[in-house]
mmCIF file of C-alpha atoms in Angstrom:
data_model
loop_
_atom_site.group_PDB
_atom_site.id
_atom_site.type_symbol
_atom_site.label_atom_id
_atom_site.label_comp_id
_atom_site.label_asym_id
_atom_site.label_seq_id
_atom_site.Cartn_x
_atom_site.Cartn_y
_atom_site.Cartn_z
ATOM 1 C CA UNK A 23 5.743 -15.827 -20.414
ATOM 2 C CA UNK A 24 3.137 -17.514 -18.519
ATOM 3 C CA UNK A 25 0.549 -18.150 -21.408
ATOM 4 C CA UNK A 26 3.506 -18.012 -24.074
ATOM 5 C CA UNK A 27 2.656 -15.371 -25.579
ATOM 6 C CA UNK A 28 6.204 -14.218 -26.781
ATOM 7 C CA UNK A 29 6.644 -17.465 -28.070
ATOM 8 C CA UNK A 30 10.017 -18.794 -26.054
ATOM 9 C CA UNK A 31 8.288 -20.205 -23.076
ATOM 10 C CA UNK A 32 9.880 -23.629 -21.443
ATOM 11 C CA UNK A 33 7.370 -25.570 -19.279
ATOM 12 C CA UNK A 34 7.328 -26.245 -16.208
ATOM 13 C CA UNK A 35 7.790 -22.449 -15.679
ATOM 14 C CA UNK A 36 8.314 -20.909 -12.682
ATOM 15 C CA UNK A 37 8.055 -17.015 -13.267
ATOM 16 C CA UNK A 38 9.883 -15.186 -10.342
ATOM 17 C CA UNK A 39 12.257 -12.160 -10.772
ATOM 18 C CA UNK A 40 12.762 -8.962 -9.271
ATOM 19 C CA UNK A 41 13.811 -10.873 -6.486
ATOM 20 C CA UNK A 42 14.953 -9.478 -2.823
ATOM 21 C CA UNK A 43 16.598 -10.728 -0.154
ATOM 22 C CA UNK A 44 19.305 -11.149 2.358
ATOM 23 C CA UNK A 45 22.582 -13.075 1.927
ATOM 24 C CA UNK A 46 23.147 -16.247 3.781
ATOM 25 C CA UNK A 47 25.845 -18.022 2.446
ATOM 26 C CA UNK A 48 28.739 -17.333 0.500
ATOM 27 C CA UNK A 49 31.281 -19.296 -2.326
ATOM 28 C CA UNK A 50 34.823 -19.101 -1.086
ATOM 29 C CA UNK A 51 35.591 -16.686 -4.060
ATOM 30 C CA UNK A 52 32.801 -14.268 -3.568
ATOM 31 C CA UNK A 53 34.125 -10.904 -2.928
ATOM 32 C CA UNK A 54 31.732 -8.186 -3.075
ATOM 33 C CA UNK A 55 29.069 -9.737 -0.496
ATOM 34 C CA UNK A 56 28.936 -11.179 2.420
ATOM 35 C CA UNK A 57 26.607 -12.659 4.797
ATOM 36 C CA UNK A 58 23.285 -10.608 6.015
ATOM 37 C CA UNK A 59 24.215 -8.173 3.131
ATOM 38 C CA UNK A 60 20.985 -6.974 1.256
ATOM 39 C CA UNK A 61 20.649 -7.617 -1.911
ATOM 40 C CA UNK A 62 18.518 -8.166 -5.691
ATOM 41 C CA UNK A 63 18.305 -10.274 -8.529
ATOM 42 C CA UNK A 64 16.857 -8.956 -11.476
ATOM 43 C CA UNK A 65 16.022 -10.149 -14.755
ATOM 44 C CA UNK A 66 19.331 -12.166 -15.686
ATOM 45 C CA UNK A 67 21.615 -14.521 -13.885
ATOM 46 C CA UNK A 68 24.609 -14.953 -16.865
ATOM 47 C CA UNK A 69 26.173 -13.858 -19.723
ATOM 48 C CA UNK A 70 29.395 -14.489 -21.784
ATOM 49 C CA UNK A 71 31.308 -12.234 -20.197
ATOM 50 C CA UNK A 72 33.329 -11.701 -23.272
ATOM 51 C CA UNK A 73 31.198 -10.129 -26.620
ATOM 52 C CA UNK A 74 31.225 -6.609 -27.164
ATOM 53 C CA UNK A 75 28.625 -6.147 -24.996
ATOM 54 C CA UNK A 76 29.466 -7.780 -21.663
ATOM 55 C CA UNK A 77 32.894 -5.930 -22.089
ATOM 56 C CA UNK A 78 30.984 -2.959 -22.228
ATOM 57 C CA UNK A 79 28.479 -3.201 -19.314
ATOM 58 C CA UNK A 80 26.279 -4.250 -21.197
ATOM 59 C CA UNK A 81 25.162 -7.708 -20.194
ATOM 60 C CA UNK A 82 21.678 -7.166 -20.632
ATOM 61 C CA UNK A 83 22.302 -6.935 -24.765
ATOM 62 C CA UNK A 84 24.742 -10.347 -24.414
ATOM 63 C CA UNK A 85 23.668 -12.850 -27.101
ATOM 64 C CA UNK A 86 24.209 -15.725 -24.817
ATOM 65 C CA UNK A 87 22.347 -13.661 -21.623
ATOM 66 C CA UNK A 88 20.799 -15.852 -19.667
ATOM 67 C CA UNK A 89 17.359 -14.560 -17.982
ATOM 68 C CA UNK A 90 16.641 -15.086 -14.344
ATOM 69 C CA UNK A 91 13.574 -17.684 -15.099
ATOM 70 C CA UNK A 92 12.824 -20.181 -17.906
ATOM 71 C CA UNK A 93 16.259 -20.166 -19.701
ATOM 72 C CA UNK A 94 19.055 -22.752 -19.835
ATOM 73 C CA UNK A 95 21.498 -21.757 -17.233
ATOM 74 C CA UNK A 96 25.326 -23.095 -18.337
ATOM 75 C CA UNK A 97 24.898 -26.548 -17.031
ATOM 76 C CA UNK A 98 22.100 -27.180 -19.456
ATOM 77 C CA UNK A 99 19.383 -26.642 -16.054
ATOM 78 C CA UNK A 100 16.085 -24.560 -17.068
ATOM 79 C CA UNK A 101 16.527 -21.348 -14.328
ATOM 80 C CA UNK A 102 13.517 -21.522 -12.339
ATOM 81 C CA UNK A 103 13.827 -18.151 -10.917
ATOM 82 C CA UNK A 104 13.199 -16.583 -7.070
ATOM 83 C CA UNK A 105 9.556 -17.482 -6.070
ATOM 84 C CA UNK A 106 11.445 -19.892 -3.598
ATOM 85 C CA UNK A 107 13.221 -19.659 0.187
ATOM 86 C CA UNK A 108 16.582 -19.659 -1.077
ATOM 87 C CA UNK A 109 18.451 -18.962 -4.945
ATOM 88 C CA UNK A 110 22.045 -19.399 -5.902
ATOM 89 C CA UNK A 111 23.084 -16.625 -8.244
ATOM 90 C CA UNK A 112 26.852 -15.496 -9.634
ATOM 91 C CA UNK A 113 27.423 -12.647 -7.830
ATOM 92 C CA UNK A 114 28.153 -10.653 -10.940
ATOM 93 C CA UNK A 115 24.349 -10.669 -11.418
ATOM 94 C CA UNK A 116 23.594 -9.436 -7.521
ATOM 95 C CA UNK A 117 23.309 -5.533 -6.809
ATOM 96 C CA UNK A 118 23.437 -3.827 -3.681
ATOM 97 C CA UNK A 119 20.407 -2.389 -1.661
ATOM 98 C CA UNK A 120 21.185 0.532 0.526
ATOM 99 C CA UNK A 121 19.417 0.696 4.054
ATOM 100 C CA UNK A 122 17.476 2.993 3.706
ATOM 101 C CA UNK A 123 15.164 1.611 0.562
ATOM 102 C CA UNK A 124 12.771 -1.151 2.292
ATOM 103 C CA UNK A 125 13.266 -4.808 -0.053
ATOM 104 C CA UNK A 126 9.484 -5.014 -0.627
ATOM 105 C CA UNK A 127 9.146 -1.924 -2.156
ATOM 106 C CA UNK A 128 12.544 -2.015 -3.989
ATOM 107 C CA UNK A 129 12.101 -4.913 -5.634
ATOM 108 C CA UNK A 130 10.449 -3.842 -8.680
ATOM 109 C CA UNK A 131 12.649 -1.843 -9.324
ATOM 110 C CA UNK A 132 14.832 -4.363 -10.434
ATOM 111 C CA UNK A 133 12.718 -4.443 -13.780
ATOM 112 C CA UNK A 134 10.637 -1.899 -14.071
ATOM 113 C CA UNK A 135 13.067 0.288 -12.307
ATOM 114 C CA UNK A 136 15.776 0.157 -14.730
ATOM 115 C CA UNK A 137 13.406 -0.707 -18.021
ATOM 116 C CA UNK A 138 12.631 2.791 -17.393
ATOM 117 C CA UNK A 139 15.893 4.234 -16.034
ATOM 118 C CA UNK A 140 18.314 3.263 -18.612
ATOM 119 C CA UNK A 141 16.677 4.750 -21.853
ATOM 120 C CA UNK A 142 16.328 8.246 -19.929
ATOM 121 C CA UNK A 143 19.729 7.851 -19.922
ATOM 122 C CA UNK A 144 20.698 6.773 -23.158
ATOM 123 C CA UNK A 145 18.431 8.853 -25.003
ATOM 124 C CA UNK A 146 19.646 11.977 -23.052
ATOM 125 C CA UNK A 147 16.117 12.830 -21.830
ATOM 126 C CA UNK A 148 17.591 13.046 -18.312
ATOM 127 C CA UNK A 149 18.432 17.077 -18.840
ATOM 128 C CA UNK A 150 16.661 19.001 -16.273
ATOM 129 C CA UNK A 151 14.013 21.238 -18.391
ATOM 130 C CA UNK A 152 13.789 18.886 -20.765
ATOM 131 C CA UNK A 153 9.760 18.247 -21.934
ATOM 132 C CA UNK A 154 9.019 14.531 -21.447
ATOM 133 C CA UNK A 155 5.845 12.086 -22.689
ATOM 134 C CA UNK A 156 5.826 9.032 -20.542
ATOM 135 C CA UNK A 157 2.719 6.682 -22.152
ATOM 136 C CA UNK A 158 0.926 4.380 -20.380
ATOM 137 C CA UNK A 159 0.541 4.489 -16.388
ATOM 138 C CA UNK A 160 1.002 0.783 -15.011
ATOM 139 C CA UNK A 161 3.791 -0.508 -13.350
ATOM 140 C CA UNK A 162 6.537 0.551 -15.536
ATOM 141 C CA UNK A 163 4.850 4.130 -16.436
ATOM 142 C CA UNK A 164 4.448 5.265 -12.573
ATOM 143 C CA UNK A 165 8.219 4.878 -11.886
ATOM 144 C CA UNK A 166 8.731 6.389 -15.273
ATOM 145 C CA UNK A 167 7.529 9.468 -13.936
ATOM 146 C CA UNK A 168 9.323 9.387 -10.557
ATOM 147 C CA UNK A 169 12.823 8.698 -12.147
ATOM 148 C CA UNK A 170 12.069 11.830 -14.897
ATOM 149 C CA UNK A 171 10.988 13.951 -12.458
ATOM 150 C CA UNK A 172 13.664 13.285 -10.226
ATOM 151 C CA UNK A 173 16.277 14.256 -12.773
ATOM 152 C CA UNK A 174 14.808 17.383 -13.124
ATOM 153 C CA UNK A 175 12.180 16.978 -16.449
ATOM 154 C CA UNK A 176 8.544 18.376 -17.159
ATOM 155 C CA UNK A 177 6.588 15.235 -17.394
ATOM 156 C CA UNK A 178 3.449 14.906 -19.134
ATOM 157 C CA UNK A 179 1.174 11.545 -18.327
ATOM 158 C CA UNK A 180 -0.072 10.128 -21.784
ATOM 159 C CA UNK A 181 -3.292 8.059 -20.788
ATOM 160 C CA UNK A 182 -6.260 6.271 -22.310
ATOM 161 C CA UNK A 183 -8.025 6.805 -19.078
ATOM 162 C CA UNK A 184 -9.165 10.080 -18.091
ATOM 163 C CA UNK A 185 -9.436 8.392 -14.648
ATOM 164 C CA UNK A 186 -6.119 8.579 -14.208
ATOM 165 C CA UNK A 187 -5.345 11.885 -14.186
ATOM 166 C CA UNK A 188 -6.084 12.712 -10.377
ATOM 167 C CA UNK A 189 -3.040 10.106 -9.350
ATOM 168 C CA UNK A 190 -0.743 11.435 -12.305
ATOM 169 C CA UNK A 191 -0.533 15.125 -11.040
ATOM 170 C CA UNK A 192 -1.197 14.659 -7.592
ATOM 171 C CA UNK A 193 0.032 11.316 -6.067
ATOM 172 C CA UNK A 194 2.689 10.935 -8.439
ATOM 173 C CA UNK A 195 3.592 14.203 -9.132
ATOM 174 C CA UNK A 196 3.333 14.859 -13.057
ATOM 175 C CA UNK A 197 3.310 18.294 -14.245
ATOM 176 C CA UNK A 198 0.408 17.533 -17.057
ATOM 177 C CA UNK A 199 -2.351 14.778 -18.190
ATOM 178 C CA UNK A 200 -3.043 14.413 -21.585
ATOM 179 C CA UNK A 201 -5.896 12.190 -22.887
ATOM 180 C CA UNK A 202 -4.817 10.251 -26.147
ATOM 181 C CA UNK A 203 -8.314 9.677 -27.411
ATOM 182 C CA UNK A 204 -9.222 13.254 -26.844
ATOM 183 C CA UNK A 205 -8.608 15.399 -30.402
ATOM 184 C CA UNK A 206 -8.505 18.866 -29.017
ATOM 185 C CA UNK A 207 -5.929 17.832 -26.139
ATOM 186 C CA UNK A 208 -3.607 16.133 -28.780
ATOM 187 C CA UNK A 209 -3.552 19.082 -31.139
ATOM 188 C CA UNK A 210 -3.024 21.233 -28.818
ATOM 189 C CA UNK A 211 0.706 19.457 -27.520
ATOM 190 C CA UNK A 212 1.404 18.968 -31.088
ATOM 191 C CA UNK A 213 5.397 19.439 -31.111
ATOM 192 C CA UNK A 214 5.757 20.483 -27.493
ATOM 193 C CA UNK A 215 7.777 17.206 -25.834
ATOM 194 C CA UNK A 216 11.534 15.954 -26.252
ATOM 195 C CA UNK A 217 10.828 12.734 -25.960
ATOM 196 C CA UNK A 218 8.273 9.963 -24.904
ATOM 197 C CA UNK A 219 8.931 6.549 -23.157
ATOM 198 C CA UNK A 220 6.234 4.438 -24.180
ATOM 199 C CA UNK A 221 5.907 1.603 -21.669
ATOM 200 C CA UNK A 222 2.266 0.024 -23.120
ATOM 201 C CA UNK A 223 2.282 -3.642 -24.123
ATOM 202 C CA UNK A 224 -1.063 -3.263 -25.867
ATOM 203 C CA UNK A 225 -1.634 -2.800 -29.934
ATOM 204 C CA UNK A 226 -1.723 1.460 -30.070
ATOM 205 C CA UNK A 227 -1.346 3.939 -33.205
ATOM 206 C CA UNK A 228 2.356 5.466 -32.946
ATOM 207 C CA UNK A 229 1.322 8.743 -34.914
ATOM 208 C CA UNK A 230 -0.170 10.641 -32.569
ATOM 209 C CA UNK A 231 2.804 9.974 -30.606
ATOM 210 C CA UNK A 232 5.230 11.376 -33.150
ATOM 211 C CA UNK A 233 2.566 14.250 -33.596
ATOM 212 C CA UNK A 234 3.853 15.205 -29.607
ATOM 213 C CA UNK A 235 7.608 15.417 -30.726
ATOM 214 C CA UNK A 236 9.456 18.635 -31.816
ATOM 215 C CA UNK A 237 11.958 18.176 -34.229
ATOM 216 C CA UNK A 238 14.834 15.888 -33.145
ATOM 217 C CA UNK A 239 12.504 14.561 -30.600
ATOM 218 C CA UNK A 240 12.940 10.977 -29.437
ATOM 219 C CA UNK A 241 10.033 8.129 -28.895
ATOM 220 C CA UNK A 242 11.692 5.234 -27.098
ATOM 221 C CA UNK A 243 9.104 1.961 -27.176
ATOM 222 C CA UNK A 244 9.355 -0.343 -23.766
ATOM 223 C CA UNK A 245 6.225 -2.171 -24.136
ATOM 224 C CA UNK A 246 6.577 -5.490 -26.418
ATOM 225 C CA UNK A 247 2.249 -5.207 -28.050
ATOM 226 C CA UNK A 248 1.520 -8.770 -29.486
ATOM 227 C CA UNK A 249 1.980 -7.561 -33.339
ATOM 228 C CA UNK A 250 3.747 -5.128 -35.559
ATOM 229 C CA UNK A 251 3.608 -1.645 -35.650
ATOM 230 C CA UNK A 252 2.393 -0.091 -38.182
ATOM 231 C CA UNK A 253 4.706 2.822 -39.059
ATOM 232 C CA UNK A 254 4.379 5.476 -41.185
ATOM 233 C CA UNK A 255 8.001 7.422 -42.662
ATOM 234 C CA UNK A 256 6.729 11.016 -43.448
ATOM 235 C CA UNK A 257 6.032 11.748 -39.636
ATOM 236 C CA UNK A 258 10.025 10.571 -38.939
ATOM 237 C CA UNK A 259 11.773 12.651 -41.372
ATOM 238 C CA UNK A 260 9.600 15.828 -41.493
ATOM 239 C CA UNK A 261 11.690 16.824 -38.218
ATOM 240 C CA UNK A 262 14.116 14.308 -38.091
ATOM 241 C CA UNK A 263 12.358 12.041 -35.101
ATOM 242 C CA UNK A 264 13.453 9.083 -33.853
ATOM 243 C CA UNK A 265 11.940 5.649 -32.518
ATOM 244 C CA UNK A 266 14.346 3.641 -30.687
ATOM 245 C CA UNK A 267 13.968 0.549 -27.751
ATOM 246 C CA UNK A 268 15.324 -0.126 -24.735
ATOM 247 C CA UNK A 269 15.312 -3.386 -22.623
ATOM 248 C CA UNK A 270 16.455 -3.333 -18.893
ATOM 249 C CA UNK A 271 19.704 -2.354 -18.531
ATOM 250 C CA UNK A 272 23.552 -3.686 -17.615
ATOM 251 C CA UNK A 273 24.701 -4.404 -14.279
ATOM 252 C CA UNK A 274 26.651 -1.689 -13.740
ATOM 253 C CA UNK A 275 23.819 0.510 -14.067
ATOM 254 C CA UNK A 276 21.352 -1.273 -12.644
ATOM 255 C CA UNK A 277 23.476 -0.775 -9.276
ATOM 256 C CA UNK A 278 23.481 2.795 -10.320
ATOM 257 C CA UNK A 279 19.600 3.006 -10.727
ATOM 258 C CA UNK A 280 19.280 1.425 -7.094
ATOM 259 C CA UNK A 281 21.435 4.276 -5.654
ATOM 260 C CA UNK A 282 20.260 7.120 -7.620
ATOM 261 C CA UNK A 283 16.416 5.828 -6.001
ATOM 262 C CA UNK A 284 17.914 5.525 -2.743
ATOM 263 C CA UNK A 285 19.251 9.375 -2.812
ATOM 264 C CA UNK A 286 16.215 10.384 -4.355
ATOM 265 C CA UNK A 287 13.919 8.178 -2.466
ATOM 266 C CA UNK A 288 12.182 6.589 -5.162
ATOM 267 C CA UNK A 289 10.043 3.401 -4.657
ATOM 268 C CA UNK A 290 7.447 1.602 -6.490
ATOM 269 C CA UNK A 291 3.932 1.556 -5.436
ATOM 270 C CA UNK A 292 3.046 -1.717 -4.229
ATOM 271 C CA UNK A 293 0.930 -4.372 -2.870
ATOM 272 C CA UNK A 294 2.267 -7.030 -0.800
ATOM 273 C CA UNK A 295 0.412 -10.492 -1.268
ATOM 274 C CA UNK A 296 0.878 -14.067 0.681
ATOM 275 C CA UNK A 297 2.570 -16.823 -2.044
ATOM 276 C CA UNK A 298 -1.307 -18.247 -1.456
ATOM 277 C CA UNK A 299 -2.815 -15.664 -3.091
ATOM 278 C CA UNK A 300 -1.077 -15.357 -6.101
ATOM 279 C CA UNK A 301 -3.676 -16.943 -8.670
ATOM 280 C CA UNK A 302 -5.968 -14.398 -7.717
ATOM 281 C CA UNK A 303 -3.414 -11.957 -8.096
ATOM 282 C CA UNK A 304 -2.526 -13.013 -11.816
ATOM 283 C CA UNK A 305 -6.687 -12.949 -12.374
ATOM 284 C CA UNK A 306 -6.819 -9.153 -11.050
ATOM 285 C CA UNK A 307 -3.401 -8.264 -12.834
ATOM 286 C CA UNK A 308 -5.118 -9.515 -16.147
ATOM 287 C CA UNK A 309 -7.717 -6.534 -15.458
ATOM 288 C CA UNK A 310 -5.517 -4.002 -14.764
ATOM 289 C CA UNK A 311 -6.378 -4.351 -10.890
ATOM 290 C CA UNK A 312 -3.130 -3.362 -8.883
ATOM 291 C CA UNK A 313 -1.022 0.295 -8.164
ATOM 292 C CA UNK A 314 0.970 -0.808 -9.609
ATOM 293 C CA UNK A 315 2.752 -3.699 -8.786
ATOM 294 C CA UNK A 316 1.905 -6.916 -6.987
ATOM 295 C CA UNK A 317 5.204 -8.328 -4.578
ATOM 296 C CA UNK A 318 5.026 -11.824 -3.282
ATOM 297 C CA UNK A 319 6.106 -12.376 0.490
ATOM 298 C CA UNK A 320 7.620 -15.757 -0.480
ATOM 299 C CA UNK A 321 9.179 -16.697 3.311
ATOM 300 C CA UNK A 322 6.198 -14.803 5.258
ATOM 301 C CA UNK A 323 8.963 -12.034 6.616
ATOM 302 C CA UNK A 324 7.640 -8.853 5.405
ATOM 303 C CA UNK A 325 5.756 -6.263 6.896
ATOM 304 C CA UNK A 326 3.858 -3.939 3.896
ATOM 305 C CA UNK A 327 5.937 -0.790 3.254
ATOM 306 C CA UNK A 328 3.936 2.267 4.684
#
């Protein structure tokens, strides 16, 4: 959004979700908050309220959704996000955090959290016993492992970087590491997972991906690469595999993501930077530099999660 890359950017743009806080005022209508209450914005602030979609939780898929930062709000304002001291928001679009899940660490979750969450879900790849590929271990990949583990699944890391297999299995707690550039490791996993959430962003071949599935198997893309996939059919129907999407997730179950982390105690792995610092922390996110996400201090009141 910053550089425009998706094509949809409106200057001046001021880039802040997954937003935590604490209440401190309330409308005279607001019912399901109230003052000192904590609470998070994610990714969108309004919807219709009235499609298909909205009717059906699902506010995230709304035509007329309206996200958090850099879109018109209803009064024809640009939204300029939460990378400020204070933010009005509908309280439709405000979910709950328990006591017992610290803001700073929560807050990613709010994205990344439930970008991950919901297609588990919807897919049905939440079965415990179920064999899941989760691609790509960044910010949206680590708590894709948590979250499948937590509900039970085998998880296998699918990584460029052989470097990364140490935190996979240990730190985060995957039950195998498979290098996608390494021949020998992909044959041998040929046909052995249910399904694969694929959160990379970069250009990558979906074949050897499909090559992972068993029949029926599922390969959910997360990641939004710069160009088109290439995509070859013979790989799809020779076991009847599917490639589907996901994007965030409705309110309703983005409340339901927060508590299912709470029970489970499932947080993102973070580092907490000073509002000052933040051009160097866009430089060092540009090189893959952070575990895994970076969480702005805006008002100076946090202490960095343990």
């Amino acid at each position: 959004m910053v550089k425009n890359e998706w094509g949809n950017s409106i200057y001046p743009l001021v880039p802040g979700h997954e937003i935590v806080g604490e209440v401190t005022e309330i409308g005279c209508k607001v019912q399901k908050f109230k003052v000192g209450d904590r609470v998070g914005v994610g990714c969108m602030v309004g919807s219709c309220h009235s499609c298909d979609n909205c009717i059906n939780n699902l506010e995230n898929y709304c035509p007329k959704m309206i996200f958090t930062y850099g879109t018109k709000y209803y009064d024809g304002a640009v939204t300029h996000g939460g990378y400020s001291n204070t933010m009005v928001v509908d309280e439709h679009f405000v979910v709950s955090i328990p006591e017992n899940l610290p803001l700073d660490a929560t807050a990613p979750l709010l994205c990344a959290g439930i970008t991950v969450y919901s297609p588990l879900r919807f897919y049905g790849l939440d079965k415990p016993g179920l064999r899941v590929g989760v691609v790509g271990l960044g910010g949206l990949g680590h708590l894709a492992v948590k979250f499948a583990k937590a509900m039970g699944t085998n998880v296998t890391v699918i990584s460029t970087s052989p470097s990364k297999q140490k935190e996979a299995l240990e730190n985060l707690g995957a039950d195998s590491f498979l290098v996608s550039r390494d021949q020998d490791q992909l044959q041998a996993a040929i046909g052995t997972l249910d399904g694969i959430i694929d959160t990379v962003s970069a250009q990558h071949p979906l074949l050897p991906l499909l090559g992972l599935l068993k029949s029926h198997g599922k390969l959910v893309i997360l990641g939004i690469p710069g160009k088109p996939f290439e995509l070859q059919v013979f790989p799809l129907i020779q076991g009847r595999k599917l490639i589907g999407g996901s994007m965030i997730g409705g309110m309703k179950e983005t409340q339901e993501m927060i508590n299912f982390a709470a029970e489970h105690n499932i947080k993102t792995d973070i580092e907490v930077i000073a509002m000052d610092y933040v051009n160097t922390a866009m430089d060092r996110l540009l090189k893959g530099d952070v575990k895994y996400r970076f969480v702005i201090d805006i008002g100076n009141t946090l202490m960095p999660s343990s």
